[in-house]
């Protein structure tokens, strides 16, 4: 059985569907800090079966021990974490405690129960401002990170590598996500930000649905084809499938594998706005604003390692990402709290 920490969240819920399609047994552990039971109910509706869910925090050792005592868990996909970049600058200790301390507690309990297989959700943010794009996994990491969120991902990667050095029985895959957007094609699950969204796609969809007035495009003077920032947007269903593929190779690896999950294509903010307008047949009101602190010009993946090692590649294009993001938003204007 696979333990899915943070399995009620945006990427977690989509991953549950990929696992269920492959008949993999899983259990979800989440404190519901940034998610809801409704999301899991919707997944149950999609997969047509009940999900085993335990509400709990990864920092709670007793609760984790109880979990490992009650279920035969042989590997973990570890999504649980806080991810708001701006909040992490204002509240660094909250982020370090939740993400780093939480991961250490989880690893300790896993060790005690001799469960030594883990897939970790890292981020392209660990590359900082890359010297060369597309970014391959052997690029420099940990330099020029501008916020505690990004640093927490980098520190956890280092902790995992030290753990492996101390005990080669561990099987560890670090997945570095680029920019996940989109939603399951049913329109039943998707990204449901609590507040005003920080990320581009949820902001766009909320403008399109009339919840927000206008998108601010953070800078049009970058060294890119149209001056706006370029990112590697990846459909969340493709990303979710990457976890299934990683799970399949976990037993075979004999070092910590870091793997980019991206499409290899970079799109600018204006490219995304135009693609969204076409896919949704909605106008997106926007203005050009000043650059956002900590942002970089270009970030997109070299995804060849994922292709080689996992036999995985992203299949869905930007049009599909926009269509699916819009279906989710338009069918659920208030997210899960309809
Ligand atoms: P999300 O917030 O939707 O999901 C994270 C889940 O973890 C939530 O359900 C939350 O309630 C749970 N959680 C948080 N802290 C917990 C704790 N201490 N104990 C138990 N559960 C806890 O975020 P997501 O977009 O699905 O991201 C999943 C993972 O991928 C995160 O680790 C995130 O940092 C990482 N990641 C996300 C992105 C992105 O753009 N979405 C990019 C790179 C990496
Ligand atoms: N952008 C805008 N206006 C907005 C929001 C974003 O113009 O309202 C621009 C940004 O300047 C950037 C692009 O849209 O050029 C994408 O921004 P996002 O905030 O959606 O994504 P980032 O690439 O900044 O960062 C995201 C996550 C991080 C993660 C990183 C790499 O927020 O947590 O991807 O995985 F680390």
Short mmCIF file of C-alpha atoms and ligand atoms in Angstrom, two decimals:
data_model
loop_
_atom_site.label_atom_id
_atom_site.label_comp_id
_atom_site.label_asym_id
_atom_site.label_seq_id
_atom_site.Cartn_x
_atom_site.Cartn_y
_atom_site.Cartn_z
CA UNK A 1 0.00 0.00 0.00
CA UNK A 2 1.23 3.50 -0.89
CA UNK A 3 0.88 6.32 1.63
CA UNK A 4 -0.03 9.62 -0.01
CA UNK A 5 0.77 12.55 2.28
CA UNK A 6 -1.01 15.72 1.17
CA UNK A 7 -3.21 13.54 -1.04
CA UNK A 8 -6.24 15.82 -0.70
CA UNK A 9 -4.44 18.72 -2.41
CA UNK A 10 -4.29 19.84 -6.02
CA UNK A 11 -1.58 17.53 -7.34
CA UNK A 12 -2.36 14.77 -4.83
CA UNK A 13 -6.00 14.33 -5.91
CA UNK A 14 -5.01 14.06 -9.57
CA UNK A 15 -2.37 11.50 -8.64
CA UNK A 16 -4.92 9.37 -6.77
CA UNK A 17 -6.82 8.97 -10.03
CA UNK A 18 -3.72 7.80 -11.90
CA UNK A 19 -2.95 5.28 -9.13
CA UNK A 20 -6.54 4.02 -9.05
CA UNK A 21 -6.51 3.52 -12.83
CA UNK A 22 -3.51 1.26 -12.31
CA UNK A 23 -5.19 -0.61 -9.42
CA UNK A 24 -2.62 0.58 -6.90
CA UNK A 25 -3.80 0.56 -3.28
CA UNK A 26 -3.26 3.80 -1.41
CA UNK A 27 -4.13 5.62 1.76
CA UNK A 28 -4.39 9.40 2.04
CA UNK A 29 -2.96 11.28 5.02
CA UNK A 30 -3.62 15.02 5.10
CA UNK A 31 -4.32 17.63 7.78
CA UNK A 32 -6.71 19.42 5.38
CA UNK A 33 -4.93 22.72 6.04
CA UNK A 34 -5.13 23.63 2.36
CA UNK A 35 -7.74 21.18 1.12
CA UNK A 36 -11.09 19.66 1.91
CA UNK A 37 -12.86 16.33 2.24
CA UNK A 38 -15.03 17.41 -0.66
CA UNK A 39 -12.00 17.06 -2.97
CA UNK A 40 -11.64 13.42 -1.91
CA UNK A 41 -15.37 12.83 -2.37
CA UNK A 42 -15.04 14.10 -5.93
CA UNK A 43 -12.12 11.73 -6.54
CA UNK A 44 -14.27 8.87 -5.20
CA UNK A 45 -16.92 9.88 -7.73
CA UNK A 46 -14.36 9.77 -10.55
CA UNK A 47 -12.70 6.48 -9.60
CA UNK A 48 -15.91 4.80 -8.44
CA UNK A 49 -14.60 3.57 -5.11
CA UNK A 50 -14.04 4.66 -1.51
CA UNK A 51 -10.78 6.23 -0.45
CA UNK A 52 -9.12 5.38 2.85
CA UNK A 53 -8.42 8.75 4.43
CA UNK A 54 -6.79 9.59 7.77
CA UNK A 55 -6.81 13.18 8.92
CA UNK A 56 -3.46 13.96 10.47
CA UNK A 57 -0.34 16.08 10.40
CA UNK A 58 3.06 14.88 9.22
CA UNK A 59 4.62 16.53 12.28
CA UNK A 60 2.55 14.35 14.59
CA UNK A 61 4.79 11.34 15.32
CA UNK A 62 2.18 9.45 17.35
CA UNK A 63 -0.42 9.76 14.64
CA UNK A 64 2.11 8.62 12.01
CA UNK A 65 3.10 5.62 14.12
CA UNK A 66 -0.52 4.66 14.52
CA UNK A 67 -0.91 4.89 10.77
CA UNK A 68 2.10 2.69 10.04
CA UNK A 69 0.93 0.23 12.70
CA UNK A 70 -2.51 -0.02 11.18
CA UNK A 71 -1.60 -0.36 7.51
CA UNK A 72 1.10 -2.21 5.65
CA UNK A 73 2.70 0.77 3.95
CA UNK A 74 5.60 -0.02 1.66
CA UNK A 75 6.19 3.33 -0.04
CA UNK A 76 5.28 6.99 0.31
CA UNK A 77 4.45 9.74 -2.14
CA UNK A 78 5.11 12.86 -0.11
CA UNK A 79 3.10 15.87 -1.30
CA UNK A 80 2.29 17.39 2.11
CA UNK A 81 3.73 20.85 2.39
CA UNK A 82 2.96 24.55 2.34
CA UNK A 83 3.59 26.29 -0.97
CA UNK A 84 2.73 30.00 -0.84
CA UNK A 85 5.94 31.81 -1.76
CA UNK A 86 4.88 35.23 -0.40
CA UNK A 87 3.64 33.82 2.90
CA UNK A 88 6.90 31.92 3.32
CA UNK A 89 8.80 35.23 3.24
CA UNK A 90 6.53 36.67 5.95
CA UNK A 91 6.44 33.47 8.05
CA UNK A 92 9.67 31.54 7.46
CA UNK A 93 9.45 29.50 10.67
CA UNK A 94 5.99 28.26 9.77
CA UNK A 95 7.35 27.02 6.43
CA UNK A 96 10.52 25.48 7.83
CA UNK A 97 8.56 23.78 10.58
CA UNK A 98 5.84 22.40 8.35
CA UNK A 99 7.94 21.41 5.35
CA UNK A 100 11.33 20.48 6.81
CA UNK A 101 10.43 19.38 10.31
CA UNK A 102 7.36 17.60 8.92
CA UNK A 103 9.48 15.69 6.40
CA UNK A 104 12.03 14.72 9.05
CA UNK A 105 9.29 13.33 11.29
CA UNK A 106 7.85 11.38 8.39
CA UNK A 107 11.27 9.95 7.48
CA UNK A 108 11.92 8.99 11.11
CA UNK A 109 8.71 7.03 11.36
CA UNK A 110 9.28 5.45 7.95
CA UNK A 111 12.72 4.30 9.18
CA UNK A 112 11.25 2.81 12.33
CA UNK A 113 8.82 0.79 10.27
CA UNK A 114 11.45 -0.18 7.74
CA UNK A 115 9.56 1.59 4.96
CA UNK A 116 12.36 3.09 2.90
CA UNK A 117 10.82 4.14 -0.39
CA UNK A 118 9.78 7.71 -1.03
CA UNK A 119 8.88 10.03 -3.89
CA UNK A 120 9.26 13.67 -2.94
CA UNK A 121 7.55 16.74 -4.45
CA UNK A 122 10.28 19.20 -5.19
CA UNK A 123 10.22 22.18 -7.49
CA UNK A 124 12.06 23.84 -10.34
CA UNK A 125 12.52 26.65 -7.86
CA UNK A 126 15.61 24.80 -6.51
CA UNK A 127 17.47 25.84 -9.68
CA UNK A 128 17.21 29.52 -8.71
CA UNK A 129 17.84 31.75 -11.74
CA UNK A 130 19.22 29.19 -14.18
CA UNK A 131 22.25 30.09 -16.29
CA UNK A 132 21.08 27.88 -19.13
CA UNK A 133 17.61 26.88 -20.32
CA UNK A 134 16.27 24.28 -20.86
CA UNK A 135 17.32 23.17 -17.38
CA UNK A 136 18.71 19.68 -16.89
CA UNK A 137 18.92 17.91 -13.54
CA UNK A 138 22.68 18.36 -13.23
CA UNK A 139 22.33 22.16 -13.27
CA UNK A 140 23.36 23.99 -10.15
CA UNK A 141 20.81 23.93 -7.32
CA UNK A 142 20.43 25.88 -4.09
CA UNK A 143 22.06 29.10 -5.27
CA UNK A 144 20.18 32.39 -5.42
CA UNK A 145 17.00 31.05 -3.85
CA UNK A 146 14.90 34.04 -2.89
CA UNK A 147 12.34 32.65 -0.47
CA UNK A 148 11.98 30.17 2.42
CA UNK A 149 9.52 28.03 0.45
CA UNK A 150 12.10 27.38 -2.27
CA UNK A 151 14.84 26.90 0.30
CA UNK A 152 12.73 24.36 2.18
CA UNK A 153 12.52 22.27 -1.01
CA UNK A 154 16.29 22.52 -1.51
CA UNK A 155 17.04 21.66 2.14
CA UNK A 156 14.75 18.63 2.01
CA UNK A 157 16.50 17.41 -1.14
CA UNK A 158 19.81 17.64 0.76
CA UNK A 159 18.36 15.82 3.78
CA UNK A 160 17.15 13.01 1.53
CA UNK A 161 20.59 12.69 -0.05
CA UNK A 162 22.28 12.55 3.38
CA UNK A 163 19.78 9.94 4.47
CA UNK A 164 20.62 7.82 1.46
CA UNK A 165 24.36 8.20 2.12
CA UNK A 166 23.82 6.92 5.64
CA UNK A 167 21.73 3.96 4.50
CA UNK A 168 21.77 2.73 0.91
CA UNK A 169 18.62 0.70 1.41
CA UNK A 170 16.59 3.86 0.83
CA UNK A 171 14.96 4.28 -2.57
CA UNK A 172 14.42 7.99 -3.17
CA UNK A 173 13.05 9.85 -6.17
CA UNK A 174 12.97 13.63 -6.13
CA UNK A 175 10.52 15.02 -8.66
CA UNK A 176 11.13 18.63 -9.63
CA UNK A 177 7.86 20.05 -10.92
CA UNK A 178 7.76 22.95 -13.29
CA UNK A 179 4.45 24.90 -13.44
CA UNK A 180 1.44 22.61 -13.00
CA UNK A 181 -1.87 23.96 -14.34
CA UNK A 182 -5.06 22.44 -15.75
CA UNK A 183 -7.46 20.05 -14.10
CA UNK A 184 -9.04 16.65 -14.53
CA UNK A 185 -11.16 16.55 -17.69
CA UNK A 186 -14.33 15.86 -15.67
CA UNK A 187 -14.22 19.39 -14.24
CA UNK A 188 -14.84 17.85 -10.81
CA UNK A 189 -11.43 18.52 -9.28
CA UNK A 190 -8.90 21.29 -9.73
CA UNK A 191 -6.84 23.95 -8.02
CA UNK A 192 -8.74 25.77 -5.28
CA UNK A 193 -6.67 28.61 -3.82
CA UNK A 194 -7.85 29.91 -0.47
CA UNK A 195 -7.20 33.57 -1.04
CA UNK A 196 -6.42 35.75 -4.00
CA UNK A 197 -4.31 33.44 -6.18
CA UNK A 198 -0.56 34.00 -6.40
CA UNK A 199 -0.11 31.88 -9.49
CA UNK A 200 -0.87 32.84 -13.04
CA UNK A 201 -3.50 30.33 -14.20
CA UNK A 202 -5.85 30.51 -11.20
CA UNK A 203 -5.61 34.30 -11.40
CA UNK A 204 -6.55 34.24 -15.09
CA UNK A 205 -9.48 31.87 -14.55
CA UNK A 206 -10.81 34.02 -11.70
CA UNK A 207 -10.65 37.11 -13.90
CA UNK A 208 -12.45 35.23 -16.66
CA UNK A 209 -15.20 34.05 -14.31
CA UNK A 210 -15.66 37.59 -12.96
CA UNK A 211 -14.31 37.10 -9.44
CA UNK A 212 -11.31 39.35 -10.04
CA UNK A 213 -11.19 42.55 -12.12
CA UNK A 214 -7.97 42.34 -13.96
CA UNK A 215 -4.73 40.40 -14.23
CA UNK A 216 -1.49 42.24 -13.52
CA UNK A 217 1.28 41.00 -15.76
CA UNK A 218 4.43 41.27 -13.71
CA UNK A 219 6.86 42.94 -16.10
CA UNK A 220 7.13 43.17 -19.88
CA UNK A 221 10.83 44.01 -20.04
CA UNK A 222 12.38 40.58 -19.54
CA UNK A 223 14.74 39.14 -22.09
CA UNK A 224 12.08 36.90 -23.67
CA UNK A 225 10.26 36.88 -27.01
CA UNK A 226 7.60 39.35 -25.85
CA UNK A 227 9.17 40.70 -22.65
CA UNK A 228 6.95 38.74 -20.25
CA UNK A 229 8.17 35.84 -18.09
CA UNK A 230 8.52 32.40 -19.69
CA UNK A 231 7.61 29.18 -17.85
CA UNK A 232 7.14 25.49 -18.52
CA UNK A 233 3.43 24.90 -17.90
CA UNK A 234 2.57 21.25 -17.45
CA UNK A 235 -0.87 19.67 -17.31
CA UNK A 236 -1.51 18.39 -13.77
CA UNK A 237 -2.77 15.06 -15.16
CA UNK A 238 0.53 14.53 -16.98
CA UNK A 239 2.35 15.49 -13.79
CA UNK A 240 0.24 13.05 -11.78
CA UNK A 241 1.06 10.28 -14.24
CA UNK A 242 4.75 10.99 -13.69
CA UNK A 243 4.28 9.84 -10.08
CA UNK A 244 2.83 6.53 -11.18
CA UNK A 245 5.80 6.04 -13.50
CA UNK A 246 8.21 6.96 -10.70
CA UNK A 247 6.55 4.46 -8.38
CA UNK A 248 7.19 1.74 -10.95
CA UNK A 249 10.95 2.29 -11.06
CA UNK A 250 11.41 2.90 -7.33
CA UNK A 251 12.61 -0.63 -6.58
CA UNK A 252 15.17 -0.57 -9.36
CA UNK A 253 17.10 2.59 -8.57
CA UNK A 254 20.38 2.60 -6.68
CA UNK A 255 20.96 6.28 -6.07
CA UNK A 256 18.83 9.31 -5.27
CA UNK A 257 17.26 10.23 -8.61
CA UNK A 258 16.28 13.84 -9.25
CA UNK A 259 13.90 14.11 -12.17
CA UNK A 260 12.39 17.13 -13.90
CA UNK A 261 8.70 16.91 -14.68
CA UNK A 262 8.07 19.50 -17.37
CA UNK A 263 7.14 19.62 -21.03
CA UNK A 264 10.36 21.20 -22.28
CA UNK A 265 8.40 24.08 -23.83
CA UNK A 266 8.40 27.64 -22.52
CA UNK A 267 5.42 29.96 -22.84
CA UNK A 268 5.25 33.62 -21.87
CA UNK A 269 2.54 35.18 -19.73
CA UNK A 270 1.05 36.76 -22.85
CA UNK A 271 1.15 33.42 -24.70
CA UNK A 272 -0.85 31.90 -21.84
CA UNK A 273 -3.36 34.75 -21.76
CA UNK A 274 -3.94 34.41 -25.52
CA UNK A 275 -4.20 30.62 -25.39
CA UNK A 276 -6.67 30.88 -22.51
CA UNK A 277 -8.82 33.44 -24.34
CA UNK A 278 -9.00 31.15 -27.34
CA UNK A 279 -9.77 28.02 -25.33
CA UNK A 280 -12.41 29.66 -23.13
CA UNK A 281 -13.83 32.18 -25.58
CA UNK A 282 -13.55 34.73 -22.75
CA UNK A 283 -11.68 38.02 -22.66
CA UNK A 284 -9.05 38.38 -19.98
CA UNK A 285 -8.66 41.95 -18.83
CA UNK A 286 -5.02 42.70 -18.00
CA UNK A 287 -2.53 45.48 -17.39
CA UNK A 288 1.23 45.53 -17.42
CA UNK A 289 2.58 46.02 -13.89
CA UNK A 290 6.08 46.14 -12.45
CA UNK A 291 8.16 43.01 -12.03
CA UNK A 292 7.41 40.79 -9.03
CA UNK A 293 10.34 40.50 -6.66
CA UNK A 294 12.17 37.18 -6.92
CA UNK A 295 10.81 36.35 -10.41
CA UNK A 296 13.11 35.22 -13.18
CA UNK A 297 12.91 35.66 -16.95
CA UNK A 298 12.88 32.08 -18.18
CA UNK A 299 12.45 28.67 -16.64
CA UNK A 300 11.75 25.53 -18.63
CA UNK A 301 12.81 21.93 -18.37
CA UNK A 302 14.99 19.59 -20.26
CA UNK A 303 12.71 16.58 -19.74
CA UNK A 304 14.90 13.90 -21.35
CA UNK A 305 15.84 12.19 -18.09
CA UNK A 306 12.16 11.56 -17.29
CA UNK A 307 11.69 10.09 -20.74
CA UNK A 308 14.70 7.82 -20.38
CA UNK A 309 14.33 6.72 -16.79
CA UNK A 310 10.56 6.77 -16.32
CA UNK A 311 9.41 6.32 -19.88
CA UNK A 312 7.29 9.37 -19.22
CA UNK A 313 6.61 12.48 -21.21
CA UNK A 314 3.98 15.19 -21.06
CA UNK A 315 1.23 14.66 -23.61
CA UNK A 316 -1.24 17.48 -23.12
CA UNK A 317 -0.66 20.85 -24.79
CA UNK A 318 -1.32 24.39 -23.64
CA UNK A 319 -4.76 24.46 -25.29
CA UNK A 320 -5.83 21.39 -23.28
CA UNK A 321 -4.41 22.90 -20.10
CA UNK A 322 -6.42 26.10 -20.65
CA UNK A 323 -9.62 24.24 -21.56
CA UNK A 324 -9.42 22.04 -18.49
CA UNK A 325 -8.53 24.92 -16.15
CA UNK A 326 -11.53 26.81 -17.49
CA UNK A 327 -13.91 23.85 -17.20
CA UNK A 328 -12.98 23.43 -13.54
CA UNK A 329 -13.28 27.16 -12.78
CA UNK A 330 -16.51 27.75 -14.69
CA UNK A 331 -18.21 24.68 -13.21
CA UNK A 332 -16.96 25.52 -9.70
CA UNK A 333 -16.71 29.31 -9.42
CA UNK A 334 -16.13 28.99 -5.67
CA UNK A 335 -13.95 25.92 -5.82
CA UNK A 336 -14.99 23.13 -3.47
CA UNK A 337 -17.15 25.40 -1.32
CA UNK A 338 -20.03 25.63 -3.80
P1 LIG B 1 -1.76 21.73 -2.09
O1 LIG B 1 -1.64 22.77 -1.06
O2 LIG B 1 -2.98 21.70 -2.93
O3 LIG B 1 -1.56 20.28 -1.45
C1 LIG B 1 -0.74 20.06 -0.35
C2 LIG B 1 -1.54 19.25 0.67
O4 LIG B 1 -0.71 19.00 1.82
C3 LIG B 1 -2.78 19.98 1.16
O5 LIG B 1 -3.89 19.12 1.02
C4 LIG B 1 -2.48 20.28 2.62
O6 LIG B 1 -3.65 20.28 3.42
C5 LIG B 1 -1.50 19.17 2.98
N1 LIG B 1 -0.58 19.51 4.08
C6 LIG B 1 0.19 20.62 4.22
N2 LIG B 1 0.91 20.55 5.34
C7 LIG B 1 0.60 19.36 5.94
C8 LIG B 1 1.00 18.74 7.13
N3 LIG B 1 1.87 19.32 7.96
N4 LIG B 1 0.50 17.53 7.43
C9 LIG B 1 -0.41 16.92 6.61
N5 LIG B 1 -0.83 17.49 5.46
C10 LIG B 1 -0.34 18.70 5.13
O7 LIG B 1 -0.45 21.85 -3.02
P2 LIG B 1 -0.10 21.12 -4.39
O8 LIG B 1 -0.08 22.16 -5.44
O9 LIG B 1 -0.94 19.93 -4.55
O10 LIG B 1 1.40 20.73 -4.10
C11 LIG B 1 1.77 19.45 -3.61
C12 LIG B 1 3.26 19.45 -3.35
O11 LIG B 1 3.95 19.79 -4.56
C13 LIG B 1 3.71 20.47 -2.31
O12 LIG B 1 4.75 19.91 -1.55
C14 LIG B 1 4.22 21.62 -3.16
O13 LIG B 1 5.19 22.37 -2.48
C15 LIG B 1 4.83 20.88 -4.33
N6 LIG B 1 4.92 21.71 -5.53
C16 LIG B 1 3.82 22.34 -6.02
C17 LIG B 1 3.91 23.15 -7.14
C18 LIG B 1 2.71 23.89 -7.67
O14 LIG B 1 2.91 24.84 -8.44
N7 LIG B 1 1.50 23.50 -7.33
C19 LIG B 1 5.16 23.31 -7.79
C20 LIG B 1 6.26 22.63 -7.30
C21 LIG B 1 6.13 21.83 -6.16
N1 LIG B 2 2.46 36.18 -13.23
C1 LIG B 2 1.87 37.36 -13.59
N2 LIG B 2 0.78 37.75 -12.87
C2 LIG B 2 0.25 37.03 -11.85
C3 LIG B 2 0.88 35.83 -11.50
C4 LIG B 2 1.99 35.43 -12.20
O1 LIG B 2 2.30 38.05 -14.51
O2 LIG B 2 -0.73 37.48 -11.24
C5 LIG B 2 3.63 35.71 -14.00
C6 LIG B 2 4.90 35.58 -13.19
O3 LIG B 2 5.58 36.80 -13.15
C7 LIG B 2 5.64 34.49 -13.95
C8 LIG B 2 4.51 33.60 -14.49
O4 LIG B 2 3.35 34.42 -14.48
O5 LIG B 2 6.33 35.04 -15.04
C9 LIG B 2 4.26 32.37 -13.64
O6 LIG B 2 4.06 32.75 -12.30
P1 LIG B 2 3.49 31.75 -11.18
O7 LIG B 2 3.36 32.52 -9.92
O8 LIG B 2 2.28 31.07 -11.69
O9 LIG B 2 4.62 30.65 -11.09
P2 LIG B 2 6.17 30.81 -10.74
O10 LIG B 2 6.92 30.31 -11.93
O11 LIG B 2 6.50 32.15 -10.23
O12 LIG B 2 6.33 29.84 -9.50
C10 LIG B 2 5.66 28.61 -9.45
C11 LIG B 2 5.26 28.28 -8.02
C12 LIG B 2 6.46 28.03 -7.17
C13 LIG B 2 7.34 27.01 -7.79
C14 LIG B 2 7.69 27.44 -9.19
C15 LIG B 2 8.53 26.41 -9.90
O13 LIG B 2 4.55 29.37 -7.47
O14 LIG B 2 6.03 27.52 -5.95
O15 LIG B 2 6.50 27.62 -9.94
O16 LIG B 2 7.98 25.16 -9.70
F1 LIG B 2 8.45 26.88 -7.07
#
